[in-house]
Amino acid sequence: TTAYNWFLKSEADFSAHTREDAYQTVEFHEKYPMAEESYKDNEEPKEDDDELKEDDEESNEDDEESKEDDEEQKKDDNYIGLKNEDGIWKYYENGEWDSEKYGYVDFEESKFLVAFGKVAEEMNGLVQDPIQIEDWYYLANGQVQTQYTGLAEYDGEWFYVDKGKLDTEMSGYVSYHGSLFYIGLGRIMREVSGLAQDLDTQDWYYLAEGQVQTQYTGLAEYDGAWFYVEKGVLDDQYTGYVKYDGVMFYVQNGKVK
């Protein structure tokens, strides 16, 4: 709104002005009366300015919201990962559901098996990586169990899992459910029975199909010699007589003499 300072002025505001006689008559003043005080309108321009300011602020807010919407859309367009839709976890590539995705994906510090674009929640136990076929992972509801270290069964065989992944380099003895098993190249050595040494501790154990026979106490043969075993462990401190198959044998430092 434009304000003109010469509108609605009183007689007093023209003290320095000399009128012509025609504009000083009684008839002129009656027809065109002058106000005693000038009209004051100091608030309206301010209100108009405030309205304009508010309009500008609203416009800026709209611009910011539009900018944020654009940023969110840009993020969605570039998104790679899993999304939960109605309880189903789906894999997205560049903002679009990839219904052909098959393999393991990392998401929020976890690893999941995705089949046909969805987390394979029906998959449990050891499952091979379809891309890196030498890798196997231990799953529960399609998620790699990185907190798990121990044995896991697959197709009738038992394997050693370290932090949710099959460890094919593991060789040694592993405790599982109260029993001790002999592991070679990440697998229970079911083909091994008799005495077998633990290379880490130098102890010898008496095995049957890869499992230490803690219930066994007696003699066991190894490389043509006989040794004394107590509760599945070769006892190289024992000296004395041992009855085996109805015959008494003398043992010295765990070995039959």
Coordinates of C-alpha atoms in Angstrom, one line a residue:
T1 CA 0.0 0.0 0.0
T2 CA 1.3 3.4 -1.0
A3 CA 0.9 6.4 1.5
Y4 CA 0.8 9.9 0.1
N5 CA 1.7 12.6 2.7
W6 CA -0.4 15.3 1.0
F7 CA -3.7 13.5 1.3
L8 CA -6.3 14.5 4.0
K9 CA -4.4 17.5 5.4
S10 CA -5.8 20.1 7.8
E11 CA -5.9 23.9 7.3
A12 CA -3.0 24.3 9.7
D13 CA -0.7 22.3 7.4
F14 CA -0.9 25.1 4.7
S15 CA 0.1 28.0 6.8
A16 CA 2.8 29.1 4.4
H17 CA 0.4 28.9 1.4
T18 CA -1.5 32.0 0.2
R19 CA -4.8 31.2 -1.4
E20 CA -6.4 33.1 -4.2
D21 CA -9.4 35.0 -3.2
A22 CA -11.8 32.5 -4.9
Y23 CA -10.7 29.8 -2.5
Q24 CA -11.1 31.9 0.6
T25 CA -14.8 32.6 0.4
V26 CA -17.4 31.3 2.9
E27 CA -19.2 29.5 0.1
F28 CA -16.0 27.6 -0.8
H29 CA -15.3 26.6 2.8
E30 CA -18.8 25.4 3.3
K31 CA -18.7 23.4 0.1
Y32 CA -15.1 22.1 0.8
P33 CA -14.6 22.1 4.5
M34 CA -11.1 21.5 5.9
A35 CA -10.4 19.3 8.9
E36 CA -9.0 20.8 12.1
E37 CA -6.4 18.0 12.3
S38 CA -4.6 16.1 9.6
Y39 CA -5.6 12.4 9.2
K40 CA -3.2 10.0 10.8
D41 CA -2.6 6.5 9.4
N42 CA 0.6 5.2 10.9
E43 CA -0.5 1.6 11.6
E44 CA -1.7 0.4 8.2
P45 CA 1.6 0.5 6.4
K46 CA 3.1 -1.4 9.3
E47 CA 0.4 -4.0 9.3
D48 CA 0.9 -4.4 5.5
D49 CA 4.6 -4.8 6.1
D50 CA 4.0 -7.4 8.7
E51 CA 1.7 -9.3 6.3
L52 CA 4.3 -9.1 3.6
K53 CA 6.9 -10.4 6.0
E54 CA 4.6 -13.3 7.1
D55 CA 4.0 -14.1 3.5
D56 CA 7.7 -14.2 2.8
E57 CA 8.3 -16.4 5.8
E58 CA 5.6 -18.8 4.7
S59 CA 7.0 -18.8 1.3
N60 CA 10.5 -19.6 2.7
E61 CA 9.0 -22.4 4.8
D62 CA 7.3 -23.8 1.7
D63 CA 10.6 -23.7 -0.1
E64 CA 12.4 -25.5 2.7
E65 CA 9.7 -28.2 2.8
S66 CA 9.9 -28.6 -0.9
K67 CA 13.7 -28.8 -0.6
E68 CA 13.4 -31.5 2.1
D69 CA 10.9 -33.4 0.0
D70 CA 13.3 -33.3 -2.9
E71 CA 16.1 -34.6 -0.7
E72 CA 14.0 -37.4 0.7
Q73 CA 13.0 -38.4 -2.8
K74 CA 16.6 -38.3 -3.9
K75 CA 17.5 -40.6 -0.9
D76 CA 14.7 -43.0 -1.9
D77 CA 15.9 -43.1 -5.5
N78 CA 19.4 -44.0 -4.4
Y79 CA 18.5 -46.4 -1.6
I80 CA 20.1 -49.8 -1.5
G81 CA 19.2 -52.2 1.3
L82 CA 16.3 -53.9 3.1
K83 CA 12.9 -52.4 3.8
N84 CA 10.1 -53.8 5.9
E85 CA 6.8 -53.8 4.1
D86 CA 3.8 -55.3 6.0
G87 CA 6.1 -57.6 7.9
I88 CA 8.1 -58.7 4.9
W89 CA 11.7 -57.7 4.4
K90 CA 12.4 -56.8 0.8
Y91 CA 15.6 -55.9 -1.0
Y92 CA 15.8 -52.5 -2.8
E93 CA 18.3 -51.4 -5.4
N94 CA 18.4 -47.7 -6.3
G95 CA 15.0 -47.2 -4.7
E96 CA 13.3 -50.1 -6.5
W97 CA 12.4 -53.5 -5.2
D98 CA 14.7 -56.1 -6.9
S99 CA 12.6 -59.2 -7.1
E100 CA 15.4 -61.1 -8.8
K101 CA 18.0 -60.6 -6.0
Y102 CA 19.4 -63.8 -4.7
G103 CA 22.3 -63.9 -2.2
Y104 CA 23.6 -62.6 1.0
V105 CA 23.3 -58.8 1.8
D106 CA 24.6 -56.7 4.7
F107 CA 22.1 -54.6 6.5
E108 CA 22.5 -52.7 9.8
E109 CA 25.6 -54.7 10.9
S110 CA 23.9 -58.0 10.1
K111 CA 23.9 -60.4 7.1
F112 CA 20.8 -61.8 5.6
L113 CA 20.0 -64.3 2.9
V114 CA 17.8 -62.8 0.2
A115 CA 15.9 -65.0 -2.3
F116 CA 13.8 -63.5 -5.1
G117 CA 14.1 -60.1 -3.4
K118 CA 12.9 -61.1 0.0
V119 CA 14.7 -62.2 3.2
A120 CA 14.5 -66.1 3.2
E121 CA 13.1 -66.4 6.7
E122 CA 12.3 -70.1 6.1
M123 CA 16.1 -70.9 5.9
N124 CA 17.9 -72.3 9.0
G125 CA 21.1 -74.0 9.6
L126 CA 24.1 -74.1 7.2
V127 CA 23.4 -72.5 3.8
Q128 CA 25.8 -72.0 1.0
D129 CA 26.6 -68.6 -0.5
P130 CA 25.3 -68.8 -4.1
I131 CA 27.9 -66.3 -5.3
Q132 CA 30.9 -67.2 -3.1
I133 CA 30.3 -70.9 -3.2
E134 CA 33.2 -71.7 -0.9
D135 CA 31.4 -69.8 1.9
W136 CA 28.7 -71.2 4.1
Y137 CA 26.7 -69.4 6.8
Y138 CA 24.8 -70.6 9.8
L139 CA 21.3 -69.1 9.7
A140 CA 18.2 -68.6 11.8
N141 CA 15.2 -67.3 10.0
G142 CA 17.3 -66.1 7.1
Q143 CA 19.8 -64.1 9.3
V144 CA 23.4 -65.1 9.8
Q145 CA 24.0 -65.9 13.5
T146 CA 27.3 -64.1 14.0
Q147 CA 27.0 -64.6 17.8
Y148 CA 27.2 -68.4 17.3
T149 CA 30.4 -70.5 17.5
G150 CA 30.1 -74.3 17.7
L151 CA 29.0 -77.3 15.6
A152 CA 26.2 -77.4 13.0
E153 CA 24.8 -80.4 11.1
Y154 CA 24.4 -80.5 7.3
D155 CA 23.4 -83.5 5.3
G156 CA 24.4 -86.0 8.0
E157 CA 27.8 -84.4 8.7
W158 CA 28.8 -82.0 11.4
F159 CA 30.9 -78.9 10.8
Y160 CA 32.6 -76.2 12.8
V161 CA 31.1 -72.7 12.7
D162 CA 33.0 -69.7 13.9
K163 CA 30.8 -66.5 14.5
G164 CA 28.2 -67.7 12.1
K165 CA 30.5 -68.8 9.3
L166 CA 31.8 -72.3 8.4
D167 CA 35.5 -72.4 9.2
T168 CA 37.1 -75.0 6.9
E169 CA 40.6 -74.3 8.3
M170 CA 39.7 -75.4 11.9
S171 CA 41.5 -78.5 13.1
G172 CA 41.5 -79.6 16.7
Y173 CA 39.2 -80.6 19.5
V174 CA 35.9 -78.8 20.1
S175 CA 33.5 -79.2 23.1
Y176 CA 29.9 -79.4 22.1
H177 CA 26.9 -80.3 24.4
G178 CA 29.2 -81.8 27.0
S179 CA 31.2 -83.9 24.6
L180 CA 34.6 -83.5 22.9
F181 CA 35.0 -83.9 19.2
Y182 CA 38.0 -84.1 16.9
I183 CA 37.7 -81.6 14.0
G184 CA 39.7 -81.7 10.8
L185 CA 39.4 -79.0 8.1
G186 CA 36.2 -77.8 9.8
R187 CA 34.4 -81.2 10.0
I188 CA 34.0 -83.8 12.6
M189 CA 36.5 -86.6 11.6
R190 CA 34.0 -89.5 11.9
E191 CA 36.5 -91.7 10.1
V192 CA 38.9 -91.4 13.0
S193 CA 38.7 -93.9 15.9
G194 CA 41.3 -94.9 18.5
L195 CA 44.1 -92.7 19.9
A196 CA 44.5 -89.2 18.3
Q197 CA 46.7 -86.4 19.6
D198 CA 45.6 -82.8 20.3
L199 CA 48.5 -80.8 18.7
D200 CA 47.6 -77.7 20.9
T201 CA 47.8 -79.4 24.3
Q202 CA 49.9 -82.5 23.3
D203 CA 47.2 -84.7 25.0
W204 CA 46.0 -87.9 23.5
Y205 CA 42.4 -88.9 23.4
Y206 CA 40.6 -92.1 22.7
L207 CA 38.0 -91.6 19.9
A208 CA 35.1 -93.4 18.3
E209 CA 34.0 -91.8 15.0
G210 CA 35.6 -88.5 16.0
Q211 CA 34.1 -88.3 19.5
V212 CA 36.2 -88.7 22.7
Q213 CA 35.0 -91.7 24.6
T214 CA 35.0 -90.2 28.1
Q215 CA 33.2 -93.3 29.4
Y216 CA 36.1 -95.6 28.5
T217 CA 38.9 -96.6 30.8
G218 CA 41.3 -99.4 29.6
L219 CA 44.0 -100.1 27.1
A220 CA 44.2 -98.7 23.5
E221 CA 46.6 -99.5 20.7
Y222 CA 48.5 -97.0 18.6
D223 CA 51.2 -97.6 16.1
G224 CA 51.9 -101.1 17.4
A225 CA 52.1 -100.1 21.1
W226 CA 49.5 -100.2 23.9
F227 CA 48.6 -97.4 26.2
Y228 CA 46.5 -96.9 29.3
V229 CA 43.5 -94.7 28.8
E230 CA 41.4 -93.3 31.7
K231 CA 38.0 -91.7 30.9
G232 CA 39.0 -91.2 27.3
V233 CA 42.4 -89.6 27.9
L234 CA 45.8 -91.3 27.7
D235 CA 47.3 -91.2 31.2
D236 CA 51.1 -91.1 30.9
Q237 CA 51.4 -90.8 34.6
Y238 CA 49.9 -94.2 35.4
T239 CA 52.1 -97.1 36.5
G240 CA 50.6 -100.4 37.6
Y241 CA 48.7 -103.5 36.5
V242 CA 45.7 -103.3 34.2
K243 CA 43.3 -106.1 33.4
Y244 CA 42.3 -106.1 29.7
D245 CA 40.3 -108.9 28.0
G246 CA 40.8 -111.1 31.0
V247 CA 44.6 -110.7 31.0
M248 CA 46.7 -108.6 33.4
F249 CA 49.2 -106.2 31.9
Y250 CA 51.9 -104.1 33.5
V251 CA 51.8 -100.4 32.6
Q252 CA 54.6 -98.0 33.2
N253 CA 54.1 -94.3 32.6
G254 CA 51.0 -95.0 30.6
K255 CA 52.6 -97.6 28.3
V256 CA 52.3 -101.4 28.4
K257 CA 55.7 -103.1 29.0

